[in-house]
Amino acid sequence: MTQPSERALVPFVSVENMMRLVNARGIERVLRELTDAIEADFRRWPDFDKTPRVAAHSPVGVIELMPTSDGKSYGFKYVNGHPKNLREGLQTVTAFGVLSDVATGYPVLLSEMTVLTALRTAATSAMAARHLAPKGARSMALIGNGAQAEFQALAFKAVCGIEEIRLYDIDPAATAKCLENLKDTGLKLVGCESPEAAIEGAQIVTTVTADKRNATILTDNMVGAGIHINAVGGDCPGKTELHRDILLRSRIFVEYPPQTRIEGEIQQLDPDHPVTELWQVIAGALPGRRSAADITLFDSVGFAIEDFAALRYVHGLLDGDAFCERLDLLADPDEPRDLFGMLRRAAA
Ligand code: NAD
C-alpha cells in the first residue's frame, strides 16, 4: 500500500479542534489577536487580489465562495446563509475554508470556519469600532441574540473596552441564552424588551439579526447623533436591517465597495452614494469619525481578506498535531507523472 508523502498530508482543523484551540488560548485573547491580524491585512489592502464573492442564491438562502490572494498565499471560504435554517434546528451560517501556497498550489490548511467566521466577524466589527466609535464608548446595544451575538459582545469588551451589553431579540429565548452564556464574562448585562430600550444610553448599536427581507431593525427616530452603528446582519441582496433614512444621515464605512453595493445596507442607496473604504481609515489615508455628533455606520458584509487573515492566524497557531489532524487530501505520487501507476499499485 502506498503511504501518502508528508507534504501531501494537509493539516485539518475540525470543529472540535477549533474549540479546543480557542478554549486553550482564551477567547478574549483570540479575539484581540485576530483583530490585530485582520487589521494588519487591511493595512496592506492593495497587496490583495479582490473580487466580490461568488454567490449562488435560492429563494431560501445563499451559498458563497470567497477567494483572495496576496501573491504568496491563497485562501477561500465556502459559506452559506439560510435564515430559515434556525426554525429547522440548523445553523443559519456554516463555513469551511482552505489556505494554499501560491508557489506550489498545494493546500497548507483545511479548516472548519463556522466558529472561525463568528470570531472573525466579531473581530472585524471591533476593529471598525476602534477606529469609528465615539471616544469612551462603554455601552453597546446588541440586537439579534443568535449564533454570532456572544462573539460580538466579547470582541467589543476585549478590543474596545465595552463594559455593558444591552440585549434584545424578538425571541426572548435567544436573549436568555446570551445572558446565560455571558454571565461570567465580567460584562454588565441588561436584557431588554424592545429595541428602543436596548439602545437607550448605548454609544454603539450592533444589529445582527437574520431575516431574508428588507427589515427595519432600526428606524430613523431611534438613532441619535454621535452613535456608532455596527450593522452585521444585512449581507445579501434583499436582506437589510436599517431604514434607508438612517443611511442618509450616516457616514458609511465599508469593506470592499463592489461587494457591499450588492449585499450591504447601501444596496438601498444610489450606486454612487459616497462611502469610505475602511482600510483607508485604518491605513491613515482618510479620516474616520470627524466629530462627536457624527453617526458612523460600519456596513459589514464580511470580506474574503478577513477569512484569509483568520486562516493564516490559525495556521500560525498549529503546533505539531496538537490542534489538527493530517488529511490524505492530495494524490502525490513519487514520480509526478505516474498517477495512474499509483492507482494500479494500490489495487495490487
Ligand atoms: P441566527 O439565526 O443564529 O440569529 C439571528 C437572530 O436574530 C435570532 O435569534 C432571531 O430571533 C433574531 N431576529 C430576527 N429578526 C429580528 C428582529 N426583527 N429583531 C430582533 N431580533 C431578530 O443568525 P446568526 O448566525 O447570529 O447571524 C446573524 C446575521 O448575521 C445573519 O443575517 C448572517 O447572515 C449575518 N452574518 C454576517 C456576517 C458578516 O460578516 N457581516 C458574518 C456572519 C453572519
mmCIF file of C-alpha atoms and ligand atoms in Angstrom:
data_model
loop_
_atom_site.group_PDB
_atom_site.id
_atom_site.type_symbol
_atom_site.label_atom_id
_atom_site.label_comp_id
_atom_site.label_asym_id
_atom_site.label_seq_id
_atom_site.Cartn_x
_atom_site.Cartn_y
_atom_site.Cartn_z
ATOM 1 C CA MET A 1 0.000 0.000 0.000
ATOM 2 C CA THR A 2 1.438 3.427 -0.979
ATOM 3 C CA GLN A 3 1.878 5.742 2.004
ATOM 4 C CA PRO A 4 0.935 9.406 1.436
ATOM 5 C CA SER A 5 4.014 11.663 1.463
ATOM 6 C CA GLU A 6 4.419 14.163 4.337
ATOM 7 C CA ARG A 7 3.946 17.202 2.066
ATOM 8 C CA ALA A 8 0.650 15.800 0.760
ATOM 9 C CA LEU A 9 -0.826 15.448 4.247
ATOM 10 C CA VAL A 10 -2.881 18.582 4.813
ATOM 11 C CA PRO A 11 -3.500 19.853 8.364
ATOM 12 C CA PHE A 12 -7.234 19.820 9.050
ATOM 13 C CA VAL A 13 -8.729 21.794 11.943
ATOM 14 C CA SER A 14 -12.047 20.190 12.840
ATOM 15 C CA VAL A 15 -14.785 21.951 14.809
ATOM 16 C CA GLU A 16 -13.652 20.043 17.889
ATOM 17 C CA ASN A 17 -10.036 21.138 17.454
ATOM 18 C CA MET A 18 -11.044 24.749 16.732
ATOM 19 C CA MET A 19 -12.971 24.792 20.011
ATOM 20 C CA ARG A 20 -10.008 23.227 21.860
ATOM 21 C CA LEU A 21 -7.642 25.786 20.357
ATOM 22 C CA VAL A 22 -9.875 28.766 21.241
ATOM 23 C CA ASN A 23 -10.540 27.498 24.758
ATOM 24 C CA ALA A 24 -6.862 26.712 25.390
ATOM 25 C CA ARG A 25 -5.776 30.183 24.276
ATOM 26 C CA GLY A 26 -8.720 32.050 25.824
ATOM 27 C CA ILE A 27 -11.443 33.537 23.655
ATOM 28 C CA GLU A 28 -10.761 37.188 24.501
ATOM 29 C CA ARG A 29 -7.074 36.763 23.665
ATOM 30 C CA VAL A 30 -8.029 35.068 20.383
ATOM 31 C CA LEU A 31 -10.400 37.941 19.559
ATOM 32 C CA ARG A 32 -7.705 40.538 20.278
ATOM 33 C CA GLU A 33 -5.077 38.695 18.254
ATOM 34 C CA LEU A 34 -7.498 38.092 15.393
ATOM 35 C CA THR A 35 -8.462 41.781 15.349
ATOM 36 C CA ASP A 36 -4.783 42.695 15.039
ATOM 37 C CA ALA A 37 -4.223 40.056 12.331
ATOM 38 C CA ILE A 38 -7.177 41.331 10.269
ATOM 39 C CA GLU A 39 -6.092 44.928 10.811
ATOM 40 C CA ALA A 40 -2.556 44.121 9.595
ATOM 41 C CA ASP A 41 -4.028 42.736 6.365
ATOM 42 C CA PHE A 42 -6.381 45.748 5.957
ATOM 43 C CA ARG A 43 -3.272 47.964 6.162
ATOM 44 C CA ARG A 44 -1.779 46.174 3.143
ATOM 45 C CA TRP A 45 -5.084 46.062 1.222
ATOM 46 C CA PRO A 46 -3.519 46.897 -2.197
ATOM 47 C CA ASP A 47 -1.428 43.686 -1.965
ATOM 48 C CA PHE A 48 -4.537 41.509 -2.359
ATOM 49 C CA ASP A 49 -6.489 40.175 -5.340
ATOM 50 C CA LYS A 50 -10.069 41.209 -4.694
ATOM 51 C CA THR A 51 -13.395 40.193 -6.160
ATOM 52 C CA PRO A 52 -16.972 40.324 -4.880
ATOM 53 C CA ARG A 53 -17.801 36.871 -3.554
ATOM 54 C CA VAL A 54 -19.408 34.395 -5.917
ATOM 55 C CA ALA A 55 -22.952 33.859 -4.697
ATOM 56 C CA ALA A 56 -25.471 31.143 -5.630
ATOM 57 C CA HIS A 57 -28.864 32.387 -4.492
ATOM 58 C CA SER A 58 -32.009 30.389 -3.883
ATOM 59 C CA PRO A 59 -35.358 31.606 -2.527
ATOM 60 C CA VAL A 60 -34.342 30.474 0.988
ATOM 61 C CA GLY A 61 -30.664 31.347 1.200
ATOM 62 C CA VAL A 62 -27.294 31.739 -0.389
ATOM 63 C CA ILE A 63 -24.106 29.689 -0.828
ATOM 64 C CA GLU A 64 -20.970 31.727 -1.408
ATOM 65 C CA LEU A 65 -17.301 31.296 -2.292
ATOM 66 C CA MET A 66 -14.890 33.964 -1.020
ATOM 67 C CA PRO A 67 -11.408 33.860 -2.583
ATOM 68 C CA THR A 68 -8.387 36.133 -2.229
ATOM 69 C CA SER A 69 -4.598 36.018 -2.506
ATOM 70 C CA ASP A 70 -1.644 38.186 -1.529
ATOM 71 C CA GLY A 71 0.590 36.519 -4.126
ATOM 72 C CA LYS A 72 2.210 34.206 -1.551
ATOM 73 C CA SER A 73 -0.831 32.539 -0.027
ATOM 74 C CA TYR A 74 -4.277 31.927 -1.443
ATOM 75 C CA GLY A 75 -7.418 31.416 0.621
ATOM 76 C CA PHE A 76 -11.073 30.784 0.080
ATOM 77 C CA LYS A 77 -14.092 30.210 2.279
ATOM 78 C CA TYR A 78 -17.277 28.308 1.497
ATOM 79 C CA VAL A 79 -20.142 29.828 3.482
ATOM 80 C CA ASN A 80 -23.921 29.695 3.459
ATOM 81 C CA GLY A 81 -26.611 32.000 4.814
ATOM 82 C CA HIS A 82 -30.036 30.436 5.403
ATOM 83 C CA PRO A 83 -32.158 32.396 7.940
ATOM 84 C CA LYS A 84 -34.934 29.765 7.839
ATOM 85 C CA ASN A 85 -32.499 27.049 8.988
ATOM 86 C CA LEU A 86 -32.954 28.196 12.603
ATOM 87 C CA ARG A 87 -36.590 27.005 12.568
ATOM 88 C CA GLU A 88 -35.377 23.583 11.391
ATOM 89 C CA GLY A 89 -32.798 23.257 14.153
ATOM 90 C CA LEU A 90 -29.910 24.090 11.800
ATOM 91 C CA GLN A 91 -27.295 26.853 11.790
ATOM 92 C CA THR A 92 -28.062 29.975 9.722
ATOM 93 C CA VAL A 93 -24.379 30.243 8.768
ATOM 94 C CA THR A 94 -21.867 27.379 8.314
ATOM 95 C CA ALA A 95 -18.449 27.538 6.704
ATOM 96 C CA PHE A 96 -15.128 25.891 5.979
ATOM 97 C CA GLY A 97 -12.028 27.208 4.255
ATOM 98 C CA VAL A 98 -8.696 26.444 2.628
ATOM 99 C CA LEU A 99 -5.316 28.185 2.712
ATOM 100 C CA SER A 100 -2.823 27.323 -0.031
ATOM 101 C CA ASP A 101 0.769 28.017 -1.019
ATOM 102 C CA VAL A 102 0.758 30.045 -4.243
ATOM 103 C CA ALA A 103 4.233 28.730 -5.194
ATOM 104 C CA THR A 104 3.054 25.102 -5.484
ATOM 105 C CA GLY A 105 -0.729 25.429 -5.414
ATOM 106 C CA TYR A 106 -0.755 22.848 -2.605
ATOM 107 C CA PRO A 107 -3.206 23.464 0.248
ATOM 108 C CA VAL A 108 -1.469 24.038 3.599
ATOM 109 C CA LEU A 109 -4.627 24.137 5.733
ATOM 110 C CA LEU A 110 -8.231 22.954 5.621
ATOM 111 C CA SER A 111 -10.302 24.310 8.458
ATOM 112 C CA GLU A 112 -13.796 24.458 9.831
ATOM 113 C CA MET A 113 -14.898 28.077 9.624
ATOM 114 C CA THR A 114 -18.314 28.214 11.299
ATOM 115 C CA VAL A 115 -16.764 29.048 14.669
ATOM 116 C CA LEU A 116 -13.930 30.923 12.950
ATOM 117 C CA THR A 117 -16.413 33.069 10.985
ATOM 118 C CA ALA A 118 -18.172 34.096 14.209
ATOM 119 C CA LEU A 119 -14.766 35.023 15.656
ATOM 120 C CA ARG A 120 -13.536 36.911 12.581
ATOM 121 C CA THR A 121 -16.853 38.741 12.100
ATOM 122 C CA ALA A 122 -16.739 39.907 15.706
ATOM 123 C CA ALA A 123 -13.063 40.846 15.404
ATOM 124 C CA THR A 124 -13.752 42.835 12.215
ATOM 125 C CA SER A 125 -16.642 44.656 13.925
ATOM 126 C CA ALA A 126 -14.411 45.540 16.873
ATOM 127 C CA MET A 127 -11.614 46.635 14.525
ATOM 128 C CA ALA A 128 -14.003 49.013 12.732
ATOM 129 C CA ALA A 129 -15.370 50.322 16.023
ATOM 130 C CA ARG A 130 -11.953 51.093 17.460
ATOM 131 C CA HIS A 131 -11.458 53.491 14.540
ATOM 132 C CA LEU A 132 -15.005 54.872 14.314
ATOM 133 C CA ALA A 133 -16.889 54.661 17.622
ATOM 134 C CA PRO A 134 -17.142 57.705 19.899
ATOM 135 C CA LYS A 135 -14.272 58.009 22.376
ATOM 136 C CA GLY A 136 -15.008 56.447 25.741
ATOM 137 C CA ALA A 137 -17.892 54.278 24.500
ATOM 138 C CA ARG A 138 -18.755 51.827 27.284
ATOM 139 C CA SER A 139 -22.278 50.604 26.471
ATOM 140 C CA MET A 140 -23.405 48.636 23.425
ATOM 141 C CA ALA A 141 -26.873 47.551 22.315
ATOM 142 C CA LEU A 142 -26.876 44.072 20.780
ATOM 143 C CA ILE A 143 -29.986 43.474 18.681
ATOM 144 C CA GLY A 144 -30.236 39.888 17.443
ATOM 145 C CA ASN A 145 -29.042 37.376 20.021
ATOM 146 C CA GLY A 146 -28.365 34.373 17.778
ATOM 147 C CA ALA A 147 -25.216 32.420 16.963
ATOM 148 C CA GLN A 148 -22.996 35.457 16.322
ATOM 149 C CA ALA A 149 -24.105 37.522 19.314
ATOM 150 C CA GLU A 150 -21.843 36.455 22.197
ATOM 151 C CA PHE A 151 -18.770 36.662 19.941
ATOM 152 C CA GLN A 152 -19.689 40.262 19.117
ATOM 153 C CA ALA A 153 -20.180 41.120 22.793
ATOM 154 C CA LEU A 154 -16.823 39.655 23.809
ATOM 155 C CA ALA A 155 -14.893 41.256 20.945
ATOM 156 C CA PHE A 156 -16.219 44.681 21.907
ATOM 157 C CA LYS A 157 -15.234 44.012 25.515
ATOM 158 C CA ALA A 158 -11.765 42.699 24.676
ATOM 159 C CA VAL A 159 -10.872 45.188 21.945
ATOM 160 C CA CYS A 160 -12.922 48.340 22.614
ATOM 161 C CA GLY A 161 -13.382 48.268 26.390
ATOM 162 C CA ILE A 162 -17.176 47.903 26.271
ATOM 163 C CA GLU A 163 -18.487 47.230 29.778
ATOM 164 C CA GLU A 164 -22.268 46.994 29.313
ATOM 165 C CA ILE A 165 -24.260 44.974 26.762
ATOM 166 C CA ARG A 166 -27.969 45.728 26.301
ATOM 167 C CA LEU A 167 -29.601 42.743 24.638
ATOM 168 C CA TYR A 168 -32.756 42.441 22.556
ATOM 169 C CA ASP A 169 -34.157 39.719 20.289
ATOM 170 C CA ILE A 170 -37.693 39.132 19.016
ATOM 171 C CA ASP A 171 -37.284 35.691 20.561
ATOM 172 C CA PRO A 172 -36.811 36.023 24.348
ATOM 173 C CA ALA A 173 -35.220 32.539 24.421
ATOM 174 C CA ALA A 174 -32.317 33.890 22.351
ATOM 175 C CA THR A 175 -31.730 36.716 24.823
ATOM 176 C CA ALA A 176 -31.946 34.270 27.738
ATOM 177 C CA LYS A 177 -29.293 32.085 26.039
ATOM 178 C CA CYS A 178 -26.959 35.075 25.663
ATOM 179 C CA LEU A 179 -27.498 36.192 29.254
ATOM 180 C CA GLU A 180 -26.566 32.704 30.434
ATOM 181 C CA ASN A 181 -23.544 32.361 28.103
ATOM 182 C CA LEU A 182 -22.127 35.767 29.014
ATOM 183 C CA LYS A 183 -22.879 35.720 32.737
ATOM 184 C CA ASP A 184 -19.318 35.066 33.938
ATOM 185 C CA THR A 185 -17.514 37.360 31.498
ATOM 186 C CA GLY A 186 -17.435 40.495 33.649
ATOM 187 C CA LEU A 187 -19.788 42.319 31.272
ATOM 188 C CA LYS A 188 -22.763 44.127 32.773
ATOM 189 C CA LEU A 189 -25.752 42.553 31.000
ATOM 190 C CA VAL A 190 -29.169 44.141 30.554
ATOM 191 C CA GLY A 191 -31.936 42.098 28.915
ATOM 192 C CA CYS A 192 -34.394 44.442 27.174
ATOM 193 C CA GLU A 193 -37.965 44.032 25.997
ATOM 194 C CA SER A 194 -37.780 46.304 22.979
ATOM 195 C CA PRO A 195 -35.110 47.572 20.578
ATOM 196 C CA GLU A 196 -35.864 51.103 21.869
ATOM 197 C CA ALA A 197 -34.987 50.012 25.409
ATOM 198 C CA ALA A 198 -31.822 48.276 24.180
ATOM 199 C CA ILE A 199 -30.387 51.365 22.502
ATOM 200 C CA GLU A 200 -31.097 53.636 25.474
ATOM 201 C CA GLY A 201 -27.795 55.167 26.590
ATOM 202 C CA ALA A 202 -25.729 52.963 24.257
ATOM 203 C CA GLN A 203 -22.918 54.614 22.291
ATOM 204 C CA ILE A 204 -22.633 51.624 19.939
ATOM 205 C CA VAL A 205 -25.516 49.689 18.372
ATOM 206 C CA THR A 206 -24.849 46.287 16.833
ATOM 207 C CA THR A 207 -27.561 44.750 14.664
ATOM 208 C CA VAL A 208 -27.002 41.062 13.950
ATOM 209 C CA THR A 209 -30.403 39.660 13.049
ATOM 210 C CA ALA A 210 -31.290 37.179 10.328
ATOM 211 C CA ASP A 211 -34.330 37.608 8.116
ATOM 212 C CA LYS A 212 -34.347 37.369 4.345
ATOM 213 C CA ARG A 213 -36.097 40.684 3.695
ATOM 214 C CA ASN A 214 -35.621 44.438 3.923
ATOM 215 C CA ALA A 215 -36.190 44.631 7.683
ATOM 216 C CA THR A 216 -36.149 47.818 9.759
ATOM 217 C CA ILE A 217 -34.471 46.710 12.969
ATOM 218 C CA LEU A 218 -33.624 50.389 13.481
ATOM 219 C CA THR A 219 -35.846 53.236 12.301
ATOM 220 C CA ASP A 220 -34.621 56.769 11.821
ATOM 221 C CA ASN A 221 -36.167 58.182 15.007
ATOM 222 C CA MET A 222 -34.260 55.588 17.107
ATOM 223 C CA VAL A 223 -30.830 56.818 16.051
ATOM 224 C CA GLY A 224 -29.439 59.845 17.857
ATOM 225 C CA ALA A 225 -26.366 61.912 16.984
ATOM 226 C CA GLY A 226 -22.942 60.587 17.886
ATOM 227 C CA ILE A 227 -23.550 56.832 17.894
ATOM 228 C CA HIS A 228 -21.690 54.150 16.005
ATOM 229 C CA ILE A 229 -23.785 51.500 14.245
ATOM 230 C CA ASN A 230 -22.249 48.102 13.571
ATOM 231 C CA ALA A 231 -24.697 46.600 11.046
ATOM 232 C CA VAL A 232 -23.767 42.939 10.618
ATOM 233 C CA GLY A 233 -26.952 41.090 9.669
ATOM 234 C CA GLY A 234 -27.730 42.697 6.288
ATOM 235 C CA ASP A 235 -25.327 40.859 3.994
ATOM 236 C CA CYS A 236 -27.226 39.700 0.953
ATOM 237 C CA PRO A 237 -29.363 41.204 -1.843
ATOM 238 C CA GLY A 238 -32.860 41.874 -0.449
ATOM 239 C CA LYS A 239 -31.643 41.346 3.165
ATOM 240 C CA THR A 240 -31.060 44.578 5.109
ATOM 241 C CA GLU A 241 -31.625 45.794 8.675
ATOM 242 C CA LEU A 242 -31.656 49.604 8.692
ATOM 243 C CA HIS A 243 -34.218 52.099 7.461
ATOM 244 C CA ARG A 244 -32.841 53.970 4.445
ATOM 245 C CA ASP A 245 -33.184 57.352 6.196
ATOM 246 C CA ILE A 246 -30.543 56.294 8.749
ATOM 247 C CA LEU A 247 -28.093 55.682 5.922
ATOM 248 C CA LEU A 248 -28.712 59.160 4.549
ATOM 249 C CA ARG A 249 -27.688 60.692 7.910
ATOM 250 C CA SER A 250 -24.649 58.457 8.458
ATOM 251 C CA ARG A 251 -21.028 58.462 7.412
ATOM 252 C CA ILE A 252 -20.768 54.997 5.924
ATOM 253 C CA PHE A 253 -17.702 52.743 6.059
ATOM 254 C CA VAL A 254 -17.462 49.532 4.056
ATOM 255 C CA GLU A 255 -15.088 46.652 3.360
ATOM 256 C CA TYR A 256 -14.979 46.267 -0.441
ATOM 257 C CA PRO A 257 -17.417 48.626 -2.206
ATOM 258 C CA PRO A 258 -18.149 46.432 -5.281
ATOM 259 C CA GLN A 259 -19.354 43.671 -2.932
ATOM 260 C CA THR A 260 -21.066 45.896 -0.347
ATOM 261 C CA ARG A 261 -23.045 47.759 -3.035
ATOM 262 C CA ILE A 262 -24.614 44.384 -3.917
ATOM 263 C CA GLU A 263 -25.014 42.959 -0.410
ATOM 264 C CA GLY A 264 -24.868 45.642 2.262
ATOM 265 C CA GLU A 265 -27.255 48.217 3.700
ATOM 266 C CA ILE A 266 -26.116 50.549 0.900
ATOM 267 C CA GLN A 267 -27.926 48.410 -1.693
ATOM 268 C CA GLN A 268 -30.805 50.720 -0.660
ATOM 269 C CA LEU A 269 -28.901 53.802 -1.895
ATOM 270 C CA ASP A 270 -27.911 55.176 -5.286
ATOM 271 C CA PRO A 271 -24.910 53.289 -6.704
ATOM 272 C CA ASP A 272 -22.731 56.408 -6.453
ATOM 273 C CA HIS A 273 -23.667 57.348 -2.873
ATOM 274 C CA PRO A 274 -20.357 58.219 -1.152
ATOM 275 C CA VAL A 275 -18.881 55.607 1.159
ATOM 276 C CA THR A 276 -15.422 55.302 2.739
ATOM 277 C CA GLU A 277 -13.337 52.146 2.457
ATOM 278 C CA LEU A 278 -12.453 51.077 5.965
ATOM 279 C CA TRP A 279 -8.908 50.064 5.007
ATOM 280 C CA GLN A 280 -8.142 53.665 4.078
ATOM 281 C CA VAL A 281 -9.129 54.833 7.556
ATOM 282 C CA ILE A 282 -7.031 52.081 9.115
ATOM 283 C CA ALA A 283 -4.056 52.973 6.894
ATOM 284 C CA GLY A 284 -4.413 56.626 7.969
ATOM 285 C CA ALA A 285 -5.219 57.867 4.442
ATOM 286 C CA LEU A 286 -8.783 59.041 5.191
ATOM 287 C CA PRO A 287 -10.490 60.259 8.363
ATOM 288 C CA GLY A 288 -12.902 58.066 10.302
ATOM 289 C CA ARG A 289 -15.210 59.853 12.741
ATOM 290 C CA ARG A 290 -14.897 63.611 12.209
ATOM 291 C CA SER A 291 -16.973 64.951 15.085
ATOM 292 C CA ALA A 292 -18.686 63.796 18.247
ATOM 293 C CA ALA A 293 -22.043 64.312 16.518
ATOM 294 C CA ASP A 294 -21.279 62.044 13.536
ATOM 295 C CA ILE A 295 -23.341 58.914 13.127
ATOM 296 C CA THR A 296 -20.791 56.397 11.881
ATOM 297 C CA LEU A 297 -22.016 53.190 10.249
ATOM 298 C CA PHE A 298 -19.938 50.106 9.570
ATOM 299 C CA ASP A 299 -21.951 48.365 6.842
ATOM 300 C CA SER A 300 -20.429 44.923 7.442
ATOM 301 C CA VAL A 301 -20.990 42.131 4.939
ATOM 302 C CA GLY A 302 -17.836 40.052 5.507
ATOM 303 C CA PHE A 303 -14.967 40.110 3.020
ATOM 304 C CA ALA A 304 -12.511 37.423 1.872
ATOM 305 C CA ILE A 305 -9.443 39.195 3.322
ATOM 306 C CA GLU A 306 -10.884 38.738 6.839
ATOM 307 C CA ASP A 307 -11.151 34.985 6.265
ATOM 308 C CA PHE A 308 -7.668 34.875 4.739
ATOM 309 C CA ALA A 309 -6.289 36.634 7.848
ATOM 310 C CA ALA A 310 -8.205 34.248 10.101
ATOM 311 C CA LEU A 311 -6.922 31.157 8.273
ATOM 312 C CA ARG A 312 -3.340 32.423 8.435
ATOM 313 C CA TYR A 313 -3.785 33.196 12.126
ATOM 314 C CA VAL A 314 -4.998 29.639 12.831
ATOM 315 C CA HIS A 315 -2.253 28.155 10.644
ATOM 316 C CA GLY A 316 0.322 30.082 12.670
ATOM 317 C CA LEU A 317 -1.027 28.612 15.907
ATOM 318 C CA LEU A 318 -0.789 24.980 14.819
ATOM 319 C CA ASP A 319 1.918 23.446 16.905
ATOM 320 C CA GLY A 320 2.642 19.946 15.577
ATOM 321 C CA ASP A 321 -0.533 17.915 15.724
ATOM 322 C CA ALA A 322 -1.898 19.463 18.925
ATOM 323 C CA PHE A 323 -4.899 21.089 17.253
ATOM 324 C CA CYS A 324 -5.188 19.328 13.898
ATOM 325 C CA GLU A 325 -5.303 16.028 12.089
ATOM 326 C CA ARG A 326 -3.384 15.326 8.878
ATOM 327 C CA LEU A 327 -5.646 14.542 5.929
ATOM 328 C CA ASP A 328 -4.669 12.399 2.972
ATOM 329 C CA LEU A 329 -6.203 15.002 0.645
ATOM 330 C CA LEU A 330 -3.738 15.223 -2.256
ATOM 331 C CA ALA A 331 -2.631 12.481 -4.597
ATOM 332 C CA ASP A 332 1.136 12.946 -4.724
ATOM 333 C CA PRO A 333 2.963 10.012 -6.381
ATOM 334 C CA ASP A 334 6.775 9.909 -6.019
ATOM 335 C CA GLU A 335 7.019 10.072 -9.825
ATOM 336 C CA PRO A 336 4.652 13.016 -10.514
ATOM 337 C CA ARG A 337 3.551 11.714 -13.921
ATOM 338 C CA ASP A 338 2.755 8.248 -12.623
ATOM 339 C CA LEU A 339 -0.660 8.997 -11.129
ATOM 340 C CA PHE A 340 -2.159 6.009 -12.907
ATOM 341 C CA GLY A 341 0.658 3.739 -11.736
ATOM 342 C CA MET A 342 -0.053 4.756 -8.153
ATOM 343 C CA LEU A 343 -3.703 3.765 -8.646
ATOM 344 C CA ARG A 344 -2.653 0.449 -10.228
ATOM 345 C CA ARG A 345 -0.183 -0.383 -7.435
ATOM 346 C CA ALA A 346 -2.893 0.382 -4.854
ATOM 347 C CA ALA A 347 -5.096 -2.307 -6.464
ATOM 348 C CA ALA A 348 -2.320 -4.913 -6.240
HETATM 349 P P1 NAD B 1 -29.080 33.324 13.919
HETATM 350 O O1 NAD B 1 -30.190 32.845 13.051
HETATM 351 O O2 NAD B 1 -28.380 32.359 14.804
HETATM 352 O O3 NAD B 1 -29.592 34.529 14.844
HETATM 353 C C1 NAD B 1 -30.362 35.585 14.347
HETATM 354 C C2 NAD B 1 -31.205 36.124 15.495
HETATM 355 O O4 NAD B 1 -31.900 37.298 15.029
HETATM 356 C C3 NAD B 1 -32.268 35.150 16.008
HETATM 357 O O5 NAD B 1 -32.130 34.951 17.382
HETATM 358 C C4 NAD B 1 -33.594 35.855 15.666
HETATM 359 O O6 NAD B 1 -34.623 35.599 16.608
HETATM 360 C C5 NAD B 1 -33.163 37.308 15.672
HETATM 361 N N1 NAD B 1 -34.047 38.224 14.954
HETATM 362 C C6 NAD B 1 -34.635 38.045 13.746
HETATM 363 N N2 NAD B 1 -35.392 39.136 13.453
HETATM 364 C C7 NAD B 1 -35.242 40.008 14.491
HETATM 365 C C8 NAD B 1 -35.769 41.297 14.758
HETATM 366 N N3 NAD B 1 -36.603 41.901 13.922
HETATM 367 N N4 NAD B 1 -35.398 41.917 15.916
HETATM 368 C C9 NAD B 1 -34.562 41.302 16.781
HETATM 369 N N5 NAD B 1 -34.050 40.080 16.595
HETATM 370 C C10 NAD B 1 -34.385 39.429 15.450
HETATM 371 O O7 NAD B 1 -28.044 34.024 12.915
HETATM 372 P P2 NAD B 1 -26.512 34.407 13.179
HETATM 373 O O8 NAD B 1 -25.604 33.298 12.792
HETATM 374 O O9 NAD B 1 -26.373 35.015 14.537
HETATM 375 O O10 NAD B 1 -26.332 35.527 12.070
HETATM 376 C C11 NAD B 1 -26.996 36.755 12.193
HETATM 377 C C12 NAD B 1 -26.893 37.520 10.899
HETATM 378 O O11 NAD B 1 -25.534 37.915 10.687
HETATM 379 C C13 NAD B 1 -27.289 36.700 9.670
HETATM 380 O O12 NAD B 1 -28.113 37.511 8.865
HETATM 381 C C14 NAD B 1 -25.987 36.395 8.982
HETATM 382 O O13 NAD B 1 -26.133 36.264 7.588
HETATM 383 C C15 NAD B 1 -25.176 37.635 9.334
HETATM 384 N N6 NAD B 1 -23.727 37.443 9.316
HETATM 385 C C16 NAD B 1 -22.990 38.459 8.819
HETATM 386 C C17 NAD B 1 -21.614 38.360 8.806
HETATM 387 C C18 NAD B 1 -20.780 39.496 8.315
HETATM 388 O O14 NAD B 1 -19.579 39.348 8.134
HETATM 389 N N7 NAD B 1 -21.349 40.666 8.125
HETATM 390 C C19 NAD B 1 -20.986 37.195 9.272
HETATM 391 C C20 NAD B 1 -21.766 36.186 9.817
HETATM 392 C C21 NAD B 1 -23.158 36.319 9.829
#
